[in-house]
mmCIF file of C-alpha atoms in Angstrom:
data_model
loop_
_atom_site.group_PDB
_atom_site.id
_atom_site.type_symbol
_atom_site.label_atom_id
_atom_site.label_comp_id
_atom_site.label_asym_id
_atom_site.label_seq_id
_atom_site.Cartn_x
_atom_site.Cartn_y
_atom_site.Cartn_z
ATOM 1 C CA MET A 1361 92.679 158.058 100.388
ATOM 2 C CA GLU A 1362 93.882 161.408 99.008
ATOM 3 C CA PRO A 1363 91.201 163.767 97.590
ATOM 4 C CA GLN A 1364 92.820 163.558 94.133
ATOM 5 C CA GLU A 1365 92.761 159.756 94.253
ATOM 6 C CA THR A 1366 89.133 159.805 95.443
ATOM 7 C CA LEU A 1367 88.180 162.060 92.527
ATOM 8 C CA ALA A 1368 89.966 159.733 90.079
ATOM 9 C CA MET A 1369 88.070 156.733 91.507
ATOM 10 C CA VAL A 1370 84.745 158.534 91.155
ATOM 11 C CA GLN A 1371 85.610 159.508 87.578
ATOM 12 C CA GLY A 1372 86.584 155.909 86.801
ATOM 13 C CA GLN A 1373 83.298 154.666 88.237
ATOM 14 C CA ALA A 1374 81.304 157.188 86.170
ATOM 15 C CA GLU A 1375 83.110 156.123 82.978
ATOM 16 C CA ILE A 1376 82.437 152.425 83.621
ATOM 17 C CA TRP A 1377 78.727 153.222 84.139
ATOM 18 C CA GLN A 1378 78.807 155.106 80.833
ATOM 19 C CA HIS A 1379 80.407 152.200 78.957
ATOM 20 C CA MET A 1380 78.025 149.755 80.628
ATOM 21 C CA PHE A 1381 75.006 151.608 79.306
ATOM 22 C CA SER A 1382 76.378 152.623 75.901
ATOM 23 C CA PHE A 1383 73.947 150.136 74.327
ATOM 24 C CA VAL A 1384 71.143 152.494 75.396
ATOM 25 C CA ASP A 1385 72.248 155.024 72.760
ATOM 26 C CA SER A 1386 72.040 152.496 69.933
ATOM 27 C CA MET A 1387 68.661 151.216 71.141
ATOM 28 C CA ALA A 1388 67.284 154.786 71.280
ATOM 29 C CA LEU A 1389 68.676 155.338 67.772
ATOM 30 C CA LYS A 1390 66.987 152.154 66.553
ATOM 31 C CA CYS A 1391 63.727 153.323 68.156
ATOM 32 C CA ALA A 1392 63.946 156.668 66.302
ATOM 33 C CA VAL A 1393 64.445 154.818 63.014
ATOM 34 C CA GLU A 1394 61.591 152.357 63.647
ATOM 35 C CA LEU A 1395 59.186 155.187 64.525
ATOM 36 C CA ARG A 1396 60.443 157.282 61.569
ATOM 37 C CA ILE A 1397 60.818 160.322 63.816
ATOM 38 C CA ALA A 1398 63.280 162.079 61.480
ATOM 39 C CA ASP A 1399 60.917 161.520 58.530
ATOM 40 C CA ILE A 1400 57.947 162.919 60.467
ATOM 41 C CA ILE A 1401 59.851 166.113 61.350
ATOM 42 C CA TYR A 1402 61.206 166.414 57.796
ATOM 43 C CA SER A 1403 57.686 166.136 56.322
ATOM 44 C CA HIS A 1404 56.698 169.320 58.219
ATOM 45 C CA SER A 1405 59.643 171.276 56.748
ATOM 46 C CA GLY A 1406 60.650 172.564 60.177
ATOM 47 C CA PRO A 1407 60.609 171.953 63.943
ATOM 48 C CA ILE A 1408 57.384 170.443 65.327
ATOM 49 C CA THR A 1409 55.755 169.641 68.665
ATOM 50 C CA LEU A 1410 55.691 166.328 70.480
ATOM 51 C CA SER A 1411 52.003 165.871 69.642
ATOM 52 C CA GLN A 1412 52.753 166.432 65.948
ATOM 53 C CA ILE A 1413 55.464 163.758 66.099
ATOM 54 C CA ALA A 1414 53.028 161.423 67.878
ATOM 55 C CA SER A 1415 50.332 162.002 65.246
ATOM 56 C CA GLY A 1416 52.791 160.917 62.535
ATOM 57 C CA ILE A 1417 53.665 157.621 64.247
ATOM 58 C CA ASP A 1418 51.952 154.533 62.843
ATOM 59 C CA SER A 1419 49.822 153.896 65.928
ATOM 60 C CA SER A 1420 46.272 154.692 66.999
ATOM 61 C CA SER A 1421 47.354 155.440 70.581
ATOM 62 C CA PRO A 1422 51.063 156.326 70.932
ATOM 63 C CA ASP A 1423 52.294 156.785 74.507
ATOM 64 C CA ILE A 1424 53.205 160.497 74.663
ATOM 65 C CA PRO A 1425 55.145 160.374 77.987
ATOM 66 C CA TYR A 1426 57.319 157.521 76.658
ATOM 67 C CA LEU A 1427 57.910 159.445 73.434
ATOM 68 C CA ALA A 1428 58.898 162.556 75.427
ATOM 69 C CA ARG A 1429 61.531 160.557 77.325
ATOM 70 C CA ILE A 1430 62.986 159.070 74.125
ATOM 71 C CA MET A 1431 63.145 162.543 72.574
ATOM 72 C CA ARG A 1432 64.885 163.925 75.676
ATOM 73 C CA SER A 1433 67.577 161.246 75.307
ATOM 74 C CA LEU A 1434 67.974 161.805 71.552
ATOM 75 C CA VAL A 1435 68.206 165.581 72.025
ATOM 76 C CA ARG A 1436 70.926 165.097 74.650
ATOM 77 C CA LYS A 1437 72.917 163.156 72.028
ATOM 78 C CA ASN A 1438 72.384 165.964 69.475
ATOM 79 C CA ILE A 1439 70.402 163.689 67.165
ATOM 80 C CA PHE A 1440 67.497 166.154 67.329
ATOM 81 C CA THR A 1441 67.264 169.795 68.422
ATOM 82 C CA GLU A 1442 64.920 171.128 71.063
ATOM 83 C CA HIS A 1443 63.848 174.697 71.696
ATOM 84 C CA HIS A 1444 61.050 176.386 73.605
ATOM 85 C CA HIS A 1445 58.430 178.214 71.578
ATOM 86 C CA PRO A 1446 56.502 180.713 73.731
ATOM 87 C CA VAL A 1447 52.753 180.915 73.104
ATOM 88 C CA GLU A 1448 49.949 182.655 74.948
ATOM 89 C CA GLY A 1449 49.353 181.008 78.312
ATOM 90 C CA GLY A 1450 52.717 179.200 78.378
ATOM 91 C CA GLY A 1451 54.808 177.591 75.691
ATOM 92 C CA GLU A 1452 55.627 174.387 73.867
ATOM 93 C CA THR A 1453 58.758 172.495 72.926
ATOM 94 C CA LEU A 1454 59.642 172.138 69.250
ATOM 95 C CA TYR A 1455 61.890 169.391 67.922
ATOM 96 C CA GLY A 1456 64.007 169.759 64.790
ATOM 97 C CA LEU A 1457 66.561 167.902 62.671
ATOM 98 C CA THR A 1458 70.355 168.080 62.979
ATOM 99 C CA GLN A 1459 73.171 167.024 60.654
ATOM 100 C CA MET A 1460 72.975 163.623 62.384
ATOM 101 C CA SER A 1461 69.238 163.029 62.042
ATOM 102 C CA LYS A 1462 69.406 163.840 58.319
ATOM 103 C CA TRP A 1463 71.190 160.471 57.999
ATOM 104 C CA LEU A 1464 68.088 158.804 59.526
ATOM 105 C CA LEU A 1465 65.661 159.702 56.720
ATOM 106 C CA HIS A 1466 64.268 156.540 55.115
ATOM 107 C CA GLU A 1467 63.784 157.989 51.634
ATOM 108 C CA ALA A 1468 66.932 160.124 51.452
ATOM 109 C CA GLU A 1469 69.362 159.274 48.660
ATOM 110 C CA LEU A 1470 72.113 158.960 51.264
ATOM 111 C CA SER A 1471 70.804 157.276 54.402
ATOM 112 C CA LEU A 1472 72.205 155.081 57.189
ATOM 113 C CA VAL A 1473 68.774 153.679 58.085
ATOM 114 C CA PRO A 1474 69.379 150.167 56.640
ATOM 115 C CA MET A 1475 72.692 149.931 58.530
ATOM 116 C CA VAL A 1476 71.065 151.020 61.815
ATOM 117 C CA ILE A 1477 68.383 148.363 61.279
ATOM 118 C CA MET A 1478 70.907 145.632 60.500
ATOM 119 C CA GLN A 1479 73.509 146.319 63.189
ATOM 120 C CA ASN A 1480 70.827 146.543 65.895
ATOM 121 C CA HIS A 1481 68.866 143.501 64.734
ATOM 122 C CA PRO A 1482 68.570 140.820 67.460
ATOM 123 C CA LEU A 1483 70.144 138.257 65.113
ATOM 124 C CA LEU A 1484 73.283 140.375 64.793
ATOM 125 C CA LEU A 1485 73.377 141.437 68.437
ATOM 126 C CA ALA A 1486 73.280 137.844 69.733
ATOM 127 C CA PRO A 1487 76.882 136.956 68.654
ATOM 128 C CA TRP A 1488 78.276 139.866 70.715
ATOM 129 C CA HIS A 1489 77.321 137.896 73.833
ATOM 130 C CA CYS A 1490 79.773 135.172 72.715
ATOM 131 C CA LEU A 1491 82.924 137.364 72.702
ATOM 132 C CA GLY A 1492 84.313 135.892 75.922
ATOM 133 C CA GLN A 1493 83.449 132.396 74.751
ATOM 134 C CA ILE A 1494 85.424 132.661 71.501
ATOM 135 C CA ILE A 1495 88.436 134.054 73.356
ATOM 136 C CA LYS A 1496 88.351 131.010 75.652
ATOM 137 C CA GLU A 1497 87.509 128.399 73.004
ATOM 138 C CA GLY A 1498 88.238 129.869 69.569
ATOM 139 C CA GLY A 1499 85.667 129.512 66.805
ATOM 140 C CA THR A 1500 83.326 132.220 65.543
ATOM 141 C CA ALA A 1501 80.802 134.134 67.616
ATOM 142 C CA PHE A 1502 78.128 134.140 64.898
ATOM 143 C CA ASN A 1503 78.342 130.358 64.605
ATOM 144 C CA LYS A 1504 78.119 129.890 68.375
ATOM 145 C CA ALA A 1505 75.010 132.102 68.495
ATOM 146 C CA HIS A 1506 73.197 130.709 65.436
ATOM 147 C CA GLY A 1507 74.821 127.417 64.414
ATOM 148 C CA TYR A 1508 75.855 128.779 60.994
ATOM 149 C CA GLU A 1509 78.421 131.168 59.582
ATOM 150 C CA VAL A 1510 76.914 134.501 58.533
ATOM 151 C CA TRP A 1511 76.981 133.771 54.770
ATOM 152 C CA ASP A 1512 75.270 130.373 55.195
ATOM 153 C CA PHE A 1513 72.746 131.966 57.535
ATOM 154 C CA ALA A 1514 71.896 134.593 54.892
ATOM 155 C CA LEU A 1515 71.457 131.843 52.298
ATOM 156 C CA LYS A 1516 68.939 130.032 54.519
ATOM 157 C CA ASN A 1517 67.077 133.152 55.695
ATOM 158 C CA PRO A 1518 65.740 135.356 52.859
ATOM 159 C CA ASP A 1519 64.496 138.085 55.246
ATOM 160 C CA PHE A 1520 67.915 138.400 56.863
ATOM 161 C CA ASN A 1521 69.533 138.286 53.415
ATOM 162 C CA ASN A 1522 67.399 141.277 52.343
ATOM 163 C CA ILE A 1523 68.264 143.250 55.496
ATOM 164 C CA PHE A 1524 71.967 142.509 54.916
ATOM 165 C CA ASN A 1525 71.832 143.450 51.215
ATOM 166 C CA ASP A 1526 69.975 146.709 51.957
ATOM 167 C CA ALA A 1527 72.614 147.672 54.539
ATOM 168 C CA MET A 1528 75.450 146.948 52.113
ATOM 169 C CA ALA A 1529 73.689 148.904 49.354
ATOM 170 C CA CYS A 1530 73.231 151.978 51.552
ATOM 171 C CA THR A 1531 76.922 152.052 52.516
ATOM 172 C CA ALA A 1532 77.878 151.539 48.866
ATOM 173 C CA LYS A 1533 75.949 154.700 47.940
ATOM 174 C CA ILE A 1534 77.608 156.714 50.685
ATOM 175 C CA MET A 1535 81.115 155.426 49.915
ATOM 176 C CA MET A 1536 80.670 155.886 46.190
ATOM 177 C CA ARG A 1537 80.400 159.655 46.460
ATOM 178 C CA VAL A 1538 83.633 159.814 48.435
ATOM 179 C CA ILE A 1539 85.447 157.271 46.269
ATOM 180 C CA VAL A 1540 84.576 158.965 42.962
ATOM 181 C CA ALA A 1541 85.711 162.334 44.350
ATOM 182 C CA GLY A 1542 88.823 160.997 46.111
ATOM 183 C CA TYR A 1543 89.941 158.546 43.437
ATOM 184 C CA LYS A 1544 89.701 161.105 40.625
ATOM 185 C CA ASP A 1545 91.142 159.482 37.471
ATOM 186 C CA GLY A 1546 91.681 156.031 38.987
ATOM 187 C CA PHE A 1547 88.982 154.476 36.807
ATOM 188 C CA GLY A 1548 90.040 156.292 33.630
ATOM 189 C CA SER A 1549 92.300 153.781 31.876
ATOM 190 C CA MET A 1550 90.297 150.557 32.148
ATOM 191 C CA GLY A 1551 87.839 149.035 29.702
ATOM 192 C CA SER A 1552 86.259 146.540 32.092
ATOM 193 C CA LEU A 1553 85.898 146.298 35.853
ATOM 194 C CA VAL A 1554 84.649 143.499 38.115
ATOM 195 C CA ASP A 1555 83.170 144.404 41.495
ATOM 196 C CA VAL A 1556 83.945 141.324 43.594
ATOM 197 C CA GLY A 1557 81.402 140.896 46.374
ATOM 198 C CA GLY A 1558 79.409 143.697 44.791
ATOM 199 C CA GLY A 1559 76.101 142.759 46.416
ATOM 200 C CA THR A 1560 73.145 143.996 44.398
ATOM 201 C CA GLY A 1561 75.365 146.099 42.109
ATOM 202 C CA GLY A 1562 74.855 149.612 43.434
ATOM 203 C CA MET A 1563 78.561 150.427 43.596
ATOM 204 C CA ILE A 1564 79.571 149.233 40.134
ATOM 205 C CA ALA A 1565 76.472 150.935 38.685
ATOM 206 C CA GLU A 1566 77.639 154.287 40.081
ATOM 207 C CA ILE A 1567 81.182 153.747 38.767
ATOM 208 C CA VAL A 1568 79.849 152.940 35.267
ATOM 209 C CA LYS A 1569 77.495 155.921 35.439
ATOM 210 C CA ALA A 1570 80.452 158.222 36.166
ATOM 211 C CA HIS A 1571 82.682 156.420 33.600
ATOM 212 C CA PRO A 1572 80.413 155.120 30.797
ATOM 213 C CA HIS A 1573 83.375 153.662 28.861
ATOM 214 C CA ILE A 1574 83.713 150.901 31.492
ATOM 215 C CA LYS A 1575 82.030 147.533 31.040
ATOM 216 C CA GLY A 1576 80.847 146.719 34.561
ATOM 217 C CA ILE A 1577 80.512 143.234 36.042
ATOM 218 C CA ASN A 1578 78.822 142.774 39.404
ATOM 219 C CA PHE A 1579 80.076 139.520 40.915
ATOM 220 C CA ASP A 1580 78.671 137.915 44.068
ATOM 221 C CA LEU A 1581 77.149 134.689 45.365
ATOM 222 C CA PRO A 1582 74.222 133.417 43.257
ATOM 223 C CA HIS A 1583 71.589 134.052 45.968
ATOM 224 C CA VAL A 1584 72.831 137.650 46.311
ATOM 225 C CA VAL A 1585 72.803 138.593 42.614
ATOM 226 C CA ALA A 1586 69.424 136.828 42.275
ATOM 227 C CA THR A 1587 67.836 139.816 44.044
ATOM 228 C CA ALA A 1588 69.858 142.451 42.147
ATOM 229 C CA PRO A 1589 68.024 145.008 39.982
ATOM 230 C CA LEU A 1590 69.042 145.788 36.403
ATOM 231 C CA HIS A 1591 71.687 148.524 36.057
ATOM 232 C CA GLU A 1592 72.628 150.098 32.734
ATOM 233 C CA GLY A 1593 76.101 149.012 31.602
ATOM 234 C CA VAL A 1594 76.362 146.329 34.302
ATOM 235 C CA SER A 1595 76.027 142.551 33.995
ATOM 236 C CA HIS A 1596 75.406 140.388 37.072
ATOM 237 C CA VAL A 1597 77.441 137.213 37.468
ATOM 238 C CA GLY A 1598 76.907 134.678 40.243
ATOM 239 C CA GLY A 1599 79.811 132.605 41.508
ATOM 240 C CA ASP A 1600 82.359 132.060 44.255
ATOM 241 C CA MET A 1601 85.434 134.296 44.549
ATOM 242 C CA PHE A 1602 87.351 131.380 46.073
ATOM 243 C CA ASP A 1603 86.930 129.415 42.836
ATOM 244 C CA VAL A 1604 87.225 131.852 39.937
ATOM 245 C CA ILE A 1605 86.677 135.561 39.333
ATOM 246 C CA PRO A 1606 85.470 136.878 35.925
ATOM 247 C CA ASN A 1607 88.200 138.340 33.697
ATOM 248 C CA ALA A 1608 88.561 142.123 33.469
ATOM 249 C CA ASP A 1609 91.132 144.910 33.179
ATOM 250 C CA ALA A 1610 90.787 145.687 36.878
ATOM 251 C CA ILE A 1611 89.191 144.297 40.030
ATOM 252 C CA PHE A 1612 87.295 146.339 42.604
ATOM 253 C CA MET A 1613 86.595 145.124 46.157
ATOM 254 C CA LYS A 1614 84.840 147.207 48.792
ATOM 255 C CA TRP A 1615 84.756 145.869 52.350
ATOM 256 C CA VAL A 1616 85.369 142.286 51.202
ATOM 257 C CA LEU A 1617 88.836 141.305 52.416
ATOM 258 C CA HIS A 1618 88.220 142.475 55.974
ATOM 259 C CA ASP A 1619 85.632 139.667 56.241
ATOM 260 C CA TRP A 1620 88.280 136.979 55.829
ATOM 261 C CA SER A 1621 91.422 135.506 57.378
ATOM 262 C CA ASP A 1622 94.862 136.113 55.839
ATOM 263 C CA GLU A 1623 94.811 132.674 54.184
ATOM 264 C CA HIS A 1624 91.416 133.333 52.619
ATOM 265 C CA CYS A 1625 92.476 136.823 51.481
ATOM 266 C CA ILE A 1626 95.595 135.483 49.776
ATOM 267 C CA LYS A 1627 93.446 132.971 47.897
ATOM 268 C CA ILE A 1628 91.029 135.719 46.782
ATOM 269 C CA LEU A 1629 93.884 138.008 45.741
ATOM 270 C CA LYS A 1630 95.562 135.226 43.763
ATOM 271 C CA ASN A 1631 92.268 134.676 41.927
ATOM 272 C CA CYS A 1632 92.204 138.427 41.252
ATOM 273 C CA ARG A 1633 95.671 138.159 39.669
ATOM 274 C CA LYS A 1634 94.458 135.356 37.397
ATOM 275 C CA ALA A 1635 91.394 137.399 36.390
ATOM 276 C CA ILE A 1636 93.311 140.553 35.399
ATOM 277 C CA GLN A 1637 93.698 140.520 31.621
ATOM 278 C CA GLN A 1638 96.694 142.812 31.245
ATOM 279 C CA LYS A 1639 99.898 143.350 33.214
ATOM 280 C CA SER A 1640 99.084 147.015 33.634
ATOM 281 C CA GLY A 1641 95.882 146.017 35.453
ATOM 282 C CA LYS A 1642 95.272 146.546 39.143
ATOM 283 C CA VAL A 1643 93.173 145.598 42.129
ATOM 284 C CA ILE A 1644 91.340 148.453 43.841
ATOM 285 C CA ILE A 1645 90.687 147.573 47.478
ATOM 286 C CA VAL A 1646 88.420 149.779 49.581
ATOM 287 C CA ASP A 1647 89.069 148.738 53.165
ATOM 288 C CA ILE A 1648 90.161 150.072 56.530
ATOM 289 C CA VAL A 1649 93.827 150.760 57.218
ATOM 290 C CA VAL A 1650 94.309 150.802 60.987
ATOM 291 C CA GLU A 1651 96.658 153.496 62.292
ATOM 292 C CA LYS A 1652 97.715 153.245 65.917
ATOM 293 C CA ASP A 1653 98.212 156.935 66.657
ATOM 294 C CA SER A 1654 95.832 158.521 64.181
ATOM 295 C CA ASN A 1655 93.209 160.918 65.469
ATOM 296 C CA ASP A 1656 90.624 161.619 62.790
ATOM 297 C CA LEU A 1657 86.824 161.536 62.802
ATOM 298 C CA PHE A 1658 86.476 157.830 62.024
ATOM 299 C CA ASP A 1659 89.189 156.328 64.277
ATOM 300 C CA GLU A 1660 86.822 155.010 66.953
ATOM 301 C CA ILE A 1661 84.610 153.486 64.258
ATOM 302 C CA ARG A 1662 87.590 151.691 62.695
ATOM 303 C CA MET A 1663 88.403 150.075 66.027
ATOM 304 C CA ALA A 1664 84.746 149.088 66.457
ATOM 305 C CA PHE A 1665 84.806 147.532 62.970
ATOM 306 C CA ASP A 1666 87.725 145.320 63.982
ATOM 307 C CA LEU A 1667 85.664 143.817 66.819
ATOM 308 C CA LEU A 1668 82.657 143.625 64.482
ATOM 309 C CA MET A 1669 84.727 141.452 62.137
ATOM 310 C CA MET A 1670 85.783 139.264 65.053
ATOM 311 C CA VAL A 1671 82.158 138.711 66.054
ATOM 312 C CA HIS A 1672 80.423 138.324 62.691
ATOM 313 C CA THR A 1673 82.992 136.699 60.408
ATOM 314 C CA THR A 1674 85.324 133.702 60.173
ATOM 315 C CA GLY A 1675 88.785 135.137 60.774
ATOM 316 C CA GLY A 1676 87.963 138.625 59.485
ATOM 317 C CA LYS A 1677 89.836 141.642 60.836
ATOM 318 C CA GLU A 1678 90.919 145.191 60.107
ATOM 319 C CA ARG A 1679 94.575 145.500 59.099
ATOM 320 C CA THR A 1680 97.501 147.880 59.501
ATOM 321 C CA GLU A 1681 99.518 149.004 56.462
ATOM 322 C CA LEU A 1682 102.201 146.452 57.352
ATOM 323 C CA GLU A 1683 99.612 143.654 57.392
ATOM 324 C CA TRP A 1684 98.212 144.787 54.029
ATOM 325 C CA LYS A 1685 101.749 144.890 52.556
ATOM 326 C CA LYS A 1686 102.397 141.307 53.707
ATOM 327 C CA LEU A 1687 99.098 140.046 52.255
ATOM 328 C CA LEU A 1688 99.659 141.703 48.886
ATOM 329 C CA GLU A 1689 103.254 140.472 48.584
ATOM 330 C CA GLU A 1690 102.240 136.887 49.403
ATOM 331 C CA ALA A 1691 99.541 137.076 46.721
ATOM 332 C CA GLY A 1692 102.089 138.266 44.132
ATOM 333 C CA PHE A 1693 101.446 142.020 44.002
ATOM 334 C CA THR A 1694 104.783 143.776 43.880
ATOM 335 C CA ARG A 1695 103.597 147.356 44.489
ATOM 336 C CA TYR A 1696 100.784 149.116 46.265
ATOM 337 C CA LYS A 1697 99.625 152.630 47.060
ATOM 338 C CA ILE A 1698 97.293 153.824 49.832
ATOM 339 C CA ILE A 1699 94.992 156.750 49.051
ATOM 340 C CA LYS A 1700 93.259 158.293 52.050
ATOM 341 C CA ILE A 1701 89.682 159.478 51.599
ATOM 342 C CA PRO A 1702 87.398 161.257 54.123
ATOM 343 C CA THR A 1703 85.449 158.204 55.260
ATOM 344 C CA ILE A 1704 85.978 154.976 57.249
ATOM 345 C CA PRO A 1705 88.055 152.949 54.709
ATOM 346 C CA SER A 1706 90.952 153.973 52.461
ATOM 347 C CA ILE A 1707 91.674 153.023 48.836
ATOM 348 C CA ILE A 1708 94.520 150.530 48.386
ATOM 349 C CA GLU A 1709 95.760 150.136 44.813
ATOM 350 C CA ALA A 1710 97.687 146.901 44.192
ATOM 351 C CA TYR A 1711 99.700 146.413 40.991
ATOM 352 C CA LEU A 1712 101.068 143.372 39.190
ATOM 353 C CA GLU A 1713 104.295 145.105 38.217
#
């Protein structure tokens, strides 16, 4: 074997090892969130020692050597910083926050903690072990792992339902900032807006807050809106988007259609058409648009989301522009416009005329 070929084989082997153990990164991340390491460092207003981190952990006897090894891994991934602080008789290592670990603060207004908790929960990891099975047999991975589809499972398990709702609410907050900035005057001309699949109403509440002239309606399944807090200018309505959607000037849907098959999406979009009260109305879809040769910050995440939909939903997927165009046309929307924003999804405006 030529030296160049040998080197390529070794590189290939190393990369397979890396992929094989990529779950270690997410488990270490979950550990950091569970132990509230970012919060402990943040509470000291600056870098702190390992023993200071240990003293902030909710335990009477934390294992310091284990903690040191977790911190070494998290520092290597740039989740925390590490630098040596010389003191008399030696020195000590101080650990600090990075731009990444600031997203792991439990009480921060913008935080990814609930999403880290949900995506790494054993209940949501189990279906990933069924990927090969669904390729061989069809069906849905979540159902094969748990005996229910994800929405039915949430209905029967209040604790899981709360974890799911918290994760959706945290992403709604993050997306809202980007959407309001990137969409500019998109909400300006409407008097009423329904957020279909709006969860506990965080998204529509932020839209109404930024545009007080809008009458906001948060629409989701009854067991979801049952846990929703009161939001000024927003009414909660329980129902099923496959049956009927409340009337409004415009419809808003964030990360809803990617959960469903084309047939289901067409049914939802047709119900949106029926719900729009004026011909100048529109549907505002916040969802991923897959681009084959794109190379921006969120590309890898978009591809991961496509497999996530395959594992956790019934026929859900991420779509290319061509696939979106086909869906919208079949549902009776004659025009659309894609607005790119600096986050995972894009904004797709669909018009009746």
